[in-house]
CSV table of C-alpha atoms in Angstrom, one decimal:
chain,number,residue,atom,x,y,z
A,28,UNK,CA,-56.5,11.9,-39.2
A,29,UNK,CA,-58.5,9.5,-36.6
A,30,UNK,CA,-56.2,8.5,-33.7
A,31,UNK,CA,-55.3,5.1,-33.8
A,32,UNK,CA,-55.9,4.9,-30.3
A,33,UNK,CA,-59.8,5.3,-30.8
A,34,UNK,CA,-60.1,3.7,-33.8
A,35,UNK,CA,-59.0,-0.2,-31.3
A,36,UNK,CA,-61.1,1.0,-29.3
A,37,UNK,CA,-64.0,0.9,-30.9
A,38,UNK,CA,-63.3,-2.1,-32.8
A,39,UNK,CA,-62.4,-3.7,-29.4
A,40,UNK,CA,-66.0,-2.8,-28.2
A,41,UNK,CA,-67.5,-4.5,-31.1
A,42,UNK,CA,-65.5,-7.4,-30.4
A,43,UNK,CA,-66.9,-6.9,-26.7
A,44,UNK,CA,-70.4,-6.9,-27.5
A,45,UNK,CA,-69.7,-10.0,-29.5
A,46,UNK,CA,-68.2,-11.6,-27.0
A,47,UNK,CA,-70.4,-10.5,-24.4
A,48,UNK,CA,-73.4,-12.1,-26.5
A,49,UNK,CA,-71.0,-15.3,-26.9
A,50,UNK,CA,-71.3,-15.6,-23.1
A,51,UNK,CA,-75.3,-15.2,-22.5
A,52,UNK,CA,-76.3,-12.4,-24.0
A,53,UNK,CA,-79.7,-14.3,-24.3
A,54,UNK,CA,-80.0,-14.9,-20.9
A,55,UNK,CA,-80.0,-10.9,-20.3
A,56,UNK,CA,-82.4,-10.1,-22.9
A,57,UNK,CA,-79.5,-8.8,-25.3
A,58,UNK,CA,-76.6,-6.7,-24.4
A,59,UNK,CA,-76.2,-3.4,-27.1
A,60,UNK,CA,-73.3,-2.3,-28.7
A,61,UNK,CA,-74.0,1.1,-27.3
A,62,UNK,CA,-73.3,-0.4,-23.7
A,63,UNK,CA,-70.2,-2.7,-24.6
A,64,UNK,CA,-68.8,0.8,-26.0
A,65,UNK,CA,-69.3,2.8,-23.2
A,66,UNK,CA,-68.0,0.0,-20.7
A,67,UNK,CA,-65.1,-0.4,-23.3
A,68,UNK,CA,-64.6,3.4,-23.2
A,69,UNK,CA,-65.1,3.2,-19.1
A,70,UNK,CA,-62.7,0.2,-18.8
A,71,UNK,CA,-60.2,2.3,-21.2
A,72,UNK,CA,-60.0,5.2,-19.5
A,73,UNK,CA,-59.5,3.4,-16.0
A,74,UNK,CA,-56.5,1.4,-17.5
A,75,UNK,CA,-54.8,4.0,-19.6
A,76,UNK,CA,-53.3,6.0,-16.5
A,77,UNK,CA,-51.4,2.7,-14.6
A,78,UNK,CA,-50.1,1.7,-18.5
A,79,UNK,CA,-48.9,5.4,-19.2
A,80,UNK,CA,-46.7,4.5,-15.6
A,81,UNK,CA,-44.6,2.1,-17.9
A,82,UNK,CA,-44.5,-2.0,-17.9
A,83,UNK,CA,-43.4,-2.6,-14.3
A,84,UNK,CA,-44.9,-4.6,-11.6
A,85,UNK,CA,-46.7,-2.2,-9.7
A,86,UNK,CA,-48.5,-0.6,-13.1
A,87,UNK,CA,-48.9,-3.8,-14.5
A,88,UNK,CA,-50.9,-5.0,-10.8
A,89,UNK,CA,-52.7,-2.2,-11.0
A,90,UNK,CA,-54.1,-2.5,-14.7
A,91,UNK,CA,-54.3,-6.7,-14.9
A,92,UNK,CA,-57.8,-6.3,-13.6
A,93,UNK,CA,-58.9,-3.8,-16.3
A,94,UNK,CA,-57.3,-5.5,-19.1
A,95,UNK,CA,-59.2,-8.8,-18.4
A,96,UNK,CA,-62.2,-7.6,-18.2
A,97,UNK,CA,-61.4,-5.5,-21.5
A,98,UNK,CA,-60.7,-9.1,-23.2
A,99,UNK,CA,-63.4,-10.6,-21.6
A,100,UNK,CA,-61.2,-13.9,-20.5
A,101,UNK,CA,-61.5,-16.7,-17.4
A,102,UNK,CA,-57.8,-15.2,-16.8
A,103,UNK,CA,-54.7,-12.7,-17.8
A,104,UNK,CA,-51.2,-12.4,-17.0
A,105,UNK,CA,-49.0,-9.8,-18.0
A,106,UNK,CA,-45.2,-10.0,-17.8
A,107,UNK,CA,-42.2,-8.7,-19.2
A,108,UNK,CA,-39.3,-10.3,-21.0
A,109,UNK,CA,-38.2,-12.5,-18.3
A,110,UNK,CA,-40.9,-12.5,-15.2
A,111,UNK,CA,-44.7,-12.8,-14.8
A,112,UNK,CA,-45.4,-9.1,-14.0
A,113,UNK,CA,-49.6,-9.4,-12.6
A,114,UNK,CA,-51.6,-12.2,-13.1
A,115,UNK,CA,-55.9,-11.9,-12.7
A,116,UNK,CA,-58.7,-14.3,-12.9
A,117,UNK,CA,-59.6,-18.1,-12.5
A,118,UNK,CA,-56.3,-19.0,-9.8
A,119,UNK,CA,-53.3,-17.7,-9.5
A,120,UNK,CA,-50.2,-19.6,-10.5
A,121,UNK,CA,-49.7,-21.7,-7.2
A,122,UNK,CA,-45.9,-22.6,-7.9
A,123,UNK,CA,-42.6,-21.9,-9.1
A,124,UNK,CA,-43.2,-24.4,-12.2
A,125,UNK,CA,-46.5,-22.6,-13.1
A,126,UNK,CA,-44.9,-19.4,-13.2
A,127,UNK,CA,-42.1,-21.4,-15.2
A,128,UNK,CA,-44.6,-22.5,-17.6
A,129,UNK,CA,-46.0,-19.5,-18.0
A,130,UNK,CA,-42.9,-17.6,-19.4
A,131,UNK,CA,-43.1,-20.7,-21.4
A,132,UNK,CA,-45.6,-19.8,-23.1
A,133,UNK,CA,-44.7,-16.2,-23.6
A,134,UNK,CA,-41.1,-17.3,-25.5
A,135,UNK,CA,-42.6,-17.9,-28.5
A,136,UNK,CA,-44.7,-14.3,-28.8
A,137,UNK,CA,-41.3,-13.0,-27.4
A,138,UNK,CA,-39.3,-14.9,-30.0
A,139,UNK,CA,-41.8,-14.2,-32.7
A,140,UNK,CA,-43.7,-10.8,-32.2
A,141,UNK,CA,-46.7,-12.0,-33.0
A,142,UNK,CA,-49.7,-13.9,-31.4
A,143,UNK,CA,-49.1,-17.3,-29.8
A,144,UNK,CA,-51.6,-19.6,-29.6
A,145,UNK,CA,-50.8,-22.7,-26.9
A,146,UNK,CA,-52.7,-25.8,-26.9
A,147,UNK,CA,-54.3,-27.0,-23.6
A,148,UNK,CA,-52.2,-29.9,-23.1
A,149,UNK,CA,-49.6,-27.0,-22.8
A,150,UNK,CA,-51.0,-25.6,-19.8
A,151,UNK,CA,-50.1,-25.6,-16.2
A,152,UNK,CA,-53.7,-26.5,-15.4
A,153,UNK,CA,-53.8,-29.8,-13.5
A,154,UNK,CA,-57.0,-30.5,-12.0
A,155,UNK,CA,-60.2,-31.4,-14.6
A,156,UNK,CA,-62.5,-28.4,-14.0
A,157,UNK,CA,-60.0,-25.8,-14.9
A,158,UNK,CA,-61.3,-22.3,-16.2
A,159,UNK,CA,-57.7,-21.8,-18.0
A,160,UNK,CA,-57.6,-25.1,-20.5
A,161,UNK,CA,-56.2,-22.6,-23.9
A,162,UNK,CA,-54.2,-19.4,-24.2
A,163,UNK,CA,-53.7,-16.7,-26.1
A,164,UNK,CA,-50.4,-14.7,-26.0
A,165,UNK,CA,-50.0,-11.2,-27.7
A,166,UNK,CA,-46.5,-9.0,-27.6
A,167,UNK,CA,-46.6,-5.9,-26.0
A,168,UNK,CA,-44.6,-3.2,-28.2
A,169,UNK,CA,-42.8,0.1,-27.8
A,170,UNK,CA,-40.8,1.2,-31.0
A,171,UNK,CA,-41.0,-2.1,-32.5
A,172,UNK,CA,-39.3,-3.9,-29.7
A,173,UNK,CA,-41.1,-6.6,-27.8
A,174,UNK,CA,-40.7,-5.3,-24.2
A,175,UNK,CA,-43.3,-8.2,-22.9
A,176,UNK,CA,-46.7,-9.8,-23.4
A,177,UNK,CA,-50.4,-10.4,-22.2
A,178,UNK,CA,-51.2,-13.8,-22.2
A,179,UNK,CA,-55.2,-14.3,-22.4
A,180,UNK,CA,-56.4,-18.0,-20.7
A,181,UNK,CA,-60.1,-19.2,-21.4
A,182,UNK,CA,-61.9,-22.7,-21.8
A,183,UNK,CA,-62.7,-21.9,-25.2
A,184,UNK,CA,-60.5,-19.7,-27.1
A,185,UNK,CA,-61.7,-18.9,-30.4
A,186,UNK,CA,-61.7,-16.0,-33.1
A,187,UNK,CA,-63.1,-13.2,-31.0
A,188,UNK,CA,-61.0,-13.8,-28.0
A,189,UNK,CA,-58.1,-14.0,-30.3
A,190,UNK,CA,-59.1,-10.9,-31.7
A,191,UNK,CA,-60.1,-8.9,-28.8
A,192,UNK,CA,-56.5,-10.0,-27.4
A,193,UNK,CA,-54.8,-8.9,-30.3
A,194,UNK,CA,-56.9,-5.5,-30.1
A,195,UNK,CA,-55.9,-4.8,-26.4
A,196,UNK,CA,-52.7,-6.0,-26.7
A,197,UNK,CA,-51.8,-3.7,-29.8
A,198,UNK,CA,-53.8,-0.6,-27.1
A,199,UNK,CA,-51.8,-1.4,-24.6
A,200,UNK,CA,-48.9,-1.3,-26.8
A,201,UNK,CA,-49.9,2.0,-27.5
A,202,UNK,CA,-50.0,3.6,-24.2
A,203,UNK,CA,-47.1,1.7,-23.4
A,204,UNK,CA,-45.0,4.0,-26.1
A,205,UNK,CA,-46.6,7.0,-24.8
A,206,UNK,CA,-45.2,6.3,-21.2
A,207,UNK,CA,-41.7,5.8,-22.9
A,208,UNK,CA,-42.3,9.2,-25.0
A,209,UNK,CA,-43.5,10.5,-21.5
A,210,UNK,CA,-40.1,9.5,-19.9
A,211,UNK,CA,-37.8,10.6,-22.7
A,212,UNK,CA,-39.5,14.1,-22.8
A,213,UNK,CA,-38.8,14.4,-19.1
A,214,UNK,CA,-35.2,13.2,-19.2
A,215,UNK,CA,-34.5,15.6,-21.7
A,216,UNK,CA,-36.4,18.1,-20.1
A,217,UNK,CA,-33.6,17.1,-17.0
A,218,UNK,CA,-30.5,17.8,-19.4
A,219,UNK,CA,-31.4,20.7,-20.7
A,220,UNK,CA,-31.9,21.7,-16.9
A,221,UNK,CA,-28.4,20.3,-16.4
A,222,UNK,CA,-27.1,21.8,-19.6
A,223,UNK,CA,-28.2,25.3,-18.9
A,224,UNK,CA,-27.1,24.9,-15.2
A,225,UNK,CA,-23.4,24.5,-17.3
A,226,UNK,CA,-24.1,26.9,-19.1
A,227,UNK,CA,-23.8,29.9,-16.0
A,228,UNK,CA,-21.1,32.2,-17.8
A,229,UNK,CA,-17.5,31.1,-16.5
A,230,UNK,CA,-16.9,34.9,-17.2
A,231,UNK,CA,-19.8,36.4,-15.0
A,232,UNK,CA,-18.1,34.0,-12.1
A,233,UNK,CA,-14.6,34.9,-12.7
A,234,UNK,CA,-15.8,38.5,-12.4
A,235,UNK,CA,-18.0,38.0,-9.3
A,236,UNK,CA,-14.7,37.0,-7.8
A,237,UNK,CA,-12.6,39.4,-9.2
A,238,UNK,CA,-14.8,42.1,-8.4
A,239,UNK,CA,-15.6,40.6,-4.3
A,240,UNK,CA,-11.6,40.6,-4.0
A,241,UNK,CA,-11.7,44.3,-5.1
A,242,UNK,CA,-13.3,45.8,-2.3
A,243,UNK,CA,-11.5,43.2,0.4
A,244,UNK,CA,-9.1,46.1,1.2
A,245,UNK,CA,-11.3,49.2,0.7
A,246,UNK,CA,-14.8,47.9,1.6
A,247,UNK,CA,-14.6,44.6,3.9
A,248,UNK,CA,-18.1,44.8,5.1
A,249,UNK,CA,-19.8,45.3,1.0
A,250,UNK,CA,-17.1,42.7,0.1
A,251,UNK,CA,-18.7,40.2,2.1
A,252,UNK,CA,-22.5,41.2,1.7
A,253,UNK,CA,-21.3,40.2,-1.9
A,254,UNK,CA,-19.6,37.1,-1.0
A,255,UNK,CA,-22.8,35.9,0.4
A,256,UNK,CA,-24.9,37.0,-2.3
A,257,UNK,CA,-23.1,35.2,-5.0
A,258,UNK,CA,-23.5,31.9,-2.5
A,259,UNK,CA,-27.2,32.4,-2.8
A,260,UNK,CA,-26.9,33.0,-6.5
A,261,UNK,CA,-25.0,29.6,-6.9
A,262,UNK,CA,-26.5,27.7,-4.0
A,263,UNK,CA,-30.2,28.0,-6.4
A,264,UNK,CA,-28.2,27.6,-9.4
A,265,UNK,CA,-26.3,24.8,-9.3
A,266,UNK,CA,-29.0,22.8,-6.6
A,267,UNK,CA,-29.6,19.4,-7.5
A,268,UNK,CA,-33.9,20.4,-7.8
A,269,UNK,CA,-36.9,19.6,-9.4
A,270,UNK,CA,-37.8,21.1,-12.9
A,271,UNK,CA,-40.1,23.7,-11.2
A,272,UNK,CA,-39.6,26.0,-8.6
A,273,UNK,CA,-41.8,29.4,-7.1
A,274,UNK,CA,-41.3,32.4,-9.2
A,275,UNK,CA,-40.2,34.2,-5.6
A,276,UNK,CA,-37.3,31.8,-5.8
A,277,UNK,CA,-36.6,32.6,-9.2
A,278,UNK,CA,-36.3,36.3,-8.3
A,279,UNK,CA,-34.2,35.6,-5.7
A,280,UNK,CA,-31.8,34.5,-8.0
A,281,UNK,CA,-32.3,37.5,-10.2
A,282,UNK,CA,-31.5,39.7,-7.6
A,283,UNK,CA,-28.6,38.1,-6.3
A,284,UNK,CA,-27.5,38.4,-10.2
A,285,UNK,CA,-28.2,41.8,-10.0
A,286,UNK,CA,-26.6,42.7,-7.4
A,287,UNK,CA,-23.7,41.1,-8.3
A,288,UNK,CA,-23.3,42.8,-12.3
A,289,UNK,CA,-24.3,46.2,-10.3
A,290,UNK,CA,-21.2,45.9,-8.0
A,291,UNK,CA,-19.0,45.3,-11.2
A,292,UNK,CA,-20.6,48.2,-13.1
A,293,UNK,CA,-21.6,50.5,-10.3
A,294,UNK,CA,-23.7,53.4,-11.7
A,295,UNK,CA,-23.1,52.5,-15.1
A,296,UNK,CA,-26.1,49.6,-14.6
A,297,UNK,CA,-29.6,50.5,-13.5
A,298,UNK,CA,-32.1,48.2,-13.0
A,299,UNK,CA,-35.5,47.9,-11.2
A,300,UNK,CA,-38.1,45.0,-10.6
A,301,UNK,CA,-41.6,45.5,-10.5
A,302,UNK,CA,-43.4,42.5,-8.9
A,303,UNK,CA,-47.0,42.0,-7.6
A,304,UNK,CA,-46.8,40.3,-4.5
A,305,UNK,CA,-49.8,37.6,-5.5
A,306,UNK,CA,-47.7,35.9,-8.0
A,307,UNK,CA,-45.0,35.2,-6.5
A,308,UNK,CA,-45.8,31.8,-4.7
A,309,UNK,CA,-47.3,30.5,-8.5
A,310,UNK,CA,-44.6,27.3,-10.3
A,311,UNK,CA,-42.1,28.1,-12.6
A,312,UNK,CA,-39.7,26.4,-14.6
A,313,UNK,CA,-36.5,26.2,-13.2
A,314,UNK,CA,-33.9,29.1,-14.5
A,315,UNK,CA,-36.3,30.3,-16.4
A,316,UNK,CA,-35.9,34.1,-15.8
A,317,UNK,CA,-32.0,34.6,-15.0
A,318,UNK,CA,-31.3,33.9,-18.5
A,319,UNK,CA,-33.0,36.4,-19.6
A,320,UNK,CA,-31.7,39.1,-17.6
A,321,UNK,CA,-28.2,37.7,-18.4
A,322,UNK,CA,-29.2,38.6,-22.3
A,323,UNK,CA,-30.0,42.0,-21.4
A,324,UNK,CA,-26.7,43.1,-19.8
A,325,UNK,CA,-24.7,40.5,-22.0
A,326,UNK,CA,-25.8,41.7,-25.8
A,327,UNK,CA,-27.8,45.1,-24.7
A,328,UNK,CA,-25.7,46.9,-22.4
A,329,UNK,CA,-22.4,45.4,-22.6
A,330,UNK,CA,-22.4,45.7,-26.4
A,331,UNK,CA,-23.4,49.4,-25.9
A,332,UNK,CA,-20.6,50.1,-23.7
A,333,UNK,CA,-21.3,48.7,-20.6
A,334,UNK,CA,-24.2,51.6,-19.5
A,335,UNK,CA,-27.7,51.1,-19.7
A,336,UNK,CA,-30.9,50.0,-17.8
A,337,UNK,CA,-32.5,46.5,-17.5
A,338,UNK,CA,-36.5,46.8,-16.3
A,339,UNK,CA,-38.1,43.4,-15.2
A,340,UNK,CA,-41.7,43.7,-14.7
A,341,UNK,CA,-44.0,40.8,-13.5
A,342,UNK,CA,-47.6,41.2,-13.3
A,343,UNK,CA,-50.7,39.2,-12.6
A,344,UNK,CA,-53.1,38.5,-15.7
A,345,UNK,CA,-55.8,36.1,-15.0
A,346,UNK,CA,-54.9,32.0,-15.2
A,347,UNK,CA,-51.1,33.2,-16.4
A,348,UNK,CA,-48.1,35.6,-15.3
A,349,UNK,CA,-47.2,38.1,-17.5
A,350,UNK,CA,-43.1,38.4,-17.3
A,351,UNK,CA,-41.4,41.2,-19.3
A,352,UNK,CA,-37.1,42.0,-19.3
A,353,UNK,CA,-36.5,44.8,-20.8
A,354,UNK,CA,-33.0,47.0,-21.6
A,355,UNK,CA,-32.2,50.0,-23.1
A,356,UNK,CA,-29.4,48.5,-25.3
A,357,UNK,CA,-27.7,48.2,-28.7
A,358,UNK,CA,-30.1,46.0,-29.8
A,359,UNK,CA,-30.0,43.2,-32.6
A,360,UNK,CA,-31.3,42.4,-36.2
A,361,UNK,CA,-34.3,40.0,-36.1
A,362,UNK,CA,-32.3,37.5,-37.7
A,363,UNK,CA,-29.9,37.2,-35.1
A,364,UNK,CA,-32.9,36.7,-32.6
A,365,UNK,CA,-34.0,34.2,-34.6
A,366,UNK,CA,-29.9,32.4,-34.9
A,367,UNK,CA,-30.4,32.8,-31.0
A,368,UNK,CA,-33.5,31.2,-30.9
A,369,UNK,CA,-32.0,28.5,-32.8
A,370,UNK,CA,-29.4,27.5,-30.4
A,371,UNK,CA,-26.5,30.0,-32.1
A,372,UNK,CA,-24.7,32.2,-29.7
A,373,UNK,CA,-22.3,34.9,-30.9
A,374,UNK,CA,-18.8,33.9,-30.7
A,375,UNK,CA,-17.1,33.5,-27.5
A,376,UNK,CA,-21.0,33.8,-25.5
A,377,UNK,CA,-23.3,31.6,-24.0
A,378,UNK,CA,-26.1,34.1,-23.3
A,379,UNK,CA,-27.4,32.8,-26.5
A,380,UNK,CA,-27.9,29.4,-25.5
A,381,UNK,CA,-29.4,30.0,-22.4
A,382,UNK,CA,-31.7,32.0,-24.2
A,383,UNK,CA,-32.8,29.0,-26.5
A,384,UNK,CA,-32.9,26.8,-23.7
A,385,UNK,CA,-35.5,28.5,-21.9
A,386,UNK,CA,-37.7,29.1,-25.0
A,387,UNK,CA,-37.6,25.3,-25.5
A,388,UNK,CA,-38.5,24.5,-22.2
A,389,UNK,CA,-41.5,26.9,-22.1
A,390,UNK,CA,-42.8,25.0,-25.6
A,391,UNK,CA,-42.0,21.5,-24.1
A,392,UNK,CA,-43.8,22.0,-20.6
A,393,UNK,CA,-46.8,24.2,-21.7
A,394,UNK,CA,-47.1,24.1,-25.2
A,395,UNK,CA,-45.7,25.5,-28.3
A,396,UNK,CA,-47.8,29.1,-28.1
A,397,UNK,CA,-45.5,29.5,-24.8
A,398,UNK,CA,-42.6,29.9,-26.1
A,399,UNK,CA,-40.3,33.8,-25.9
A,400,UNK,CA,-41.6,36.7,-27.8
A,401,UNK,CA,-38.6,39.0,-28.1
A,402,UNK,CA,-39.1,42.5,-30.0
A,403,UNK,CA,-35.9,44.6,-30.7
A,404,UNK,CA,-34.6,46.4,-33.9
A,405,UNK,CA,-30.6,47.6,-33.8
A,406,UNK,CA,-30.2,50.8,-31.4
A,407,UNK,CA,-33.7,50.4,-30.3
A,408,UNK,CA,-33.1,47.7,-26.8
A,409,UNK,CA,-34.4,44.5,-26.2
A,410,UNK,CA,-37.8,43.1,-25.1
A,411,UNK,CA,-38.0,40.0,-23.9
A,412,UNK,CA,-41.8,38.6,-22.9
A,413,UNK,CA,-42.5,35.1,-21.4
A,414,UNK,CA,-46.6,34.0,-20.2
A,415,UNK,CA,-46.5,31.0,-18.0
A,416,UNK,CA,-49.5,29.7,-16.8
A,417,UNK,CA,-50.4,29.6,-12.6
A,418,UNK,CA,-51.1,26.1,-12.8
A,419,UNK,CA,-48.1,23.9,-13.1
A,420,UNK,CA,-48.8,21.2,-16.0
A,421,UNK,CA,-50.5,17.9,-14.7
A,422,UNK,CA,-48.3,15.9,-16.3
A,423,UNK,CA,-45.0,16.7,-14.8
């Protein structure tokens, strides 16, 4: 299926190269339609980023410039519901009352949805040479809602300016709703954070306590070298931070984890990490690794009696890291990886959902081939893999 996106555009360029022939081709010797669509194309891609910002007055100053040349008009303004957002072209509104008038004219497109059409008596043009005598005003969308307009002025508004308005207008619409699908991917993105920050096992806590106050009497000194490590475990996760943080902070936190469950099991846990040093400066989602060492104790070697071994291994492999948690556990059937995977912990447990939290987060940020690959068969342990790529996503 041909994007929609595309598709305005190059009907816009065809308007273009009309118009452009409207205003003097002749003069020039002709102007081809292969050179109104690349400078459509050019114009286009210049514009898109400041729309994808969202309809707000620093964007909208940005793009004003691009979008009147794209219509080909003596003048543009774009606003939102209730204020003129950027205005470009033959003067700018000179007073409160323009400004007034303006809005004015966008009501009815506001009121309406559709194109607006105002008549040059309308206008707040006063003096008898102005460039602005007849208007155009198209909405500008997102989800159906009207969230704002363009308003296109010209001396001579006919069908091709109306047209080419209507064509931008309905592309800017366009990249408008990608900026609001950009924003609501990145405030969920933010929640889940939040929710799996919530989701730290009340249990592990309660027993990180329990087990510090053990060794108060016996073993003051280890007491507090584990005081201090479970403040660094909560101090990175529970900080109010970004969505990405280094992977050496990240193992930080796994350590600290670690050393914790170790103190509660003593010899009954082993573990070992197996880090090249190169990798460990390269982004990383945040939390994205102490869930899954959580899994391993919590349904490997918990549910095989509380002995067993958990092997995290991160290597270097080209334009990705290679991140591997292994345990020697019970195990599980592949169709409770998949209930897991799903969002559907075993009762009374929350590894599960942390679990699914970080698999969605990989697919959402890098892609849906990113997301966990878990191999593990009843009696056989667990393997968890996750591949996140060195370069954190542009777009975030």
């Amino acid at each position: 299926m041909l994007d929609t996106g595309w598709v305005l555009l190059y009907v816009l360029s065809g308007l273009v190269a009309y118009g452009l022939g409207r205003r003097g081709a002749a003069a020039r010797g002709g102007a081809p339609r292969e050179d109104a669509t690349f400078a459509t194309l050019h114009l286009a891609a210049m514009t898109a980023p400041y729309l994808r910002a969202g309809l707000a007055r620093d964007s909208a100053r940005r793009a004003v410039r691009h979008l009147r040349s794209l219509v080909g008009s003596s003048a543009l303004a774009v606003t939102s519901l209730d204020q003129v957002l950027a205005w470009d072209g033959a003067r700018e509104p000179p007073t409160e009352a323009h400004t007034r008038d303006l809005l004015g004219h966008v009501h009815g497109v506001l009121a309406g949805g559709r194109p607006y059409l105002v008549a040059g008596d309308e206008l707040f043009c006063e003096a008898e040479d102005c460039a602005v005598r007849s208007a155009v005003v198209v909405p500008l969308t997102v989800d159906g809602r009207v969230i704002g307009a363009l308003a296109v002025y010209d001396p001579d508004v006919d069908a091709a300016l109306v047209r080419a308005a209507t064509e931008v207008g309905q592309w800017a619409s366009g990249q408008l709703e990608l900026a609001e699908l950009d924003a609501t991917r990145r405030r969920a993105l933010s929640a889940e954070t939040r929710a799996l920050r919530a989701q730290i096992s009340p249990h592990f806590v309660c027993n990180s306590l329990a087990t510090i106050a053990s060794f108060t009497r016996t073993e003051p000194d280890h007491a507090r070298e584990l005081l201090l490590d479970f403040a660094d475990f909560a101090r990175h996760a529970l900080r109010r931070a970004g969505d990405f943080t280094t992977l050496s902070d990240e193992l930080t936190c796994v350590d600290r984890y670690l050393l914790l469950e170790r103190a509660r099991f003593g010899e009954k846990l082993r573990y070992a990490v197996d880090v090249v040093p190169e990798v460990l400066p390269v982004p990383v989602p945040f939390l994205c690794l102490q869930p899954l060492v959580e899994n391993a104790i919590t349904h490997g070697i918990r549910r095989r009696g509380g002995t067993g071994e958990v092997n995290v291994v991160v290597r270097d492999a080209g334009c990705e890291v290679h991140i591997t948690v292994e345990d020697d556990g019970a195990g599980m059937e592949p169709d409770r990886v998949r209930e897991m995977l799903d969002g559907e912990p075993p009762s009374g447990d929350s590894g599960g959902i942390g679990l699914a939290n970080v698999d969605v987060r990989l697919r959402q940020i890098y892609g849906q081939e990113y997301g966990l690959t878990i191999d593990t068969a009843p009696g056989e342990g667990t393997t968890v893999r996750m591949r996140v790529p060195k370069m954190r996503p542009s777009h975030d």
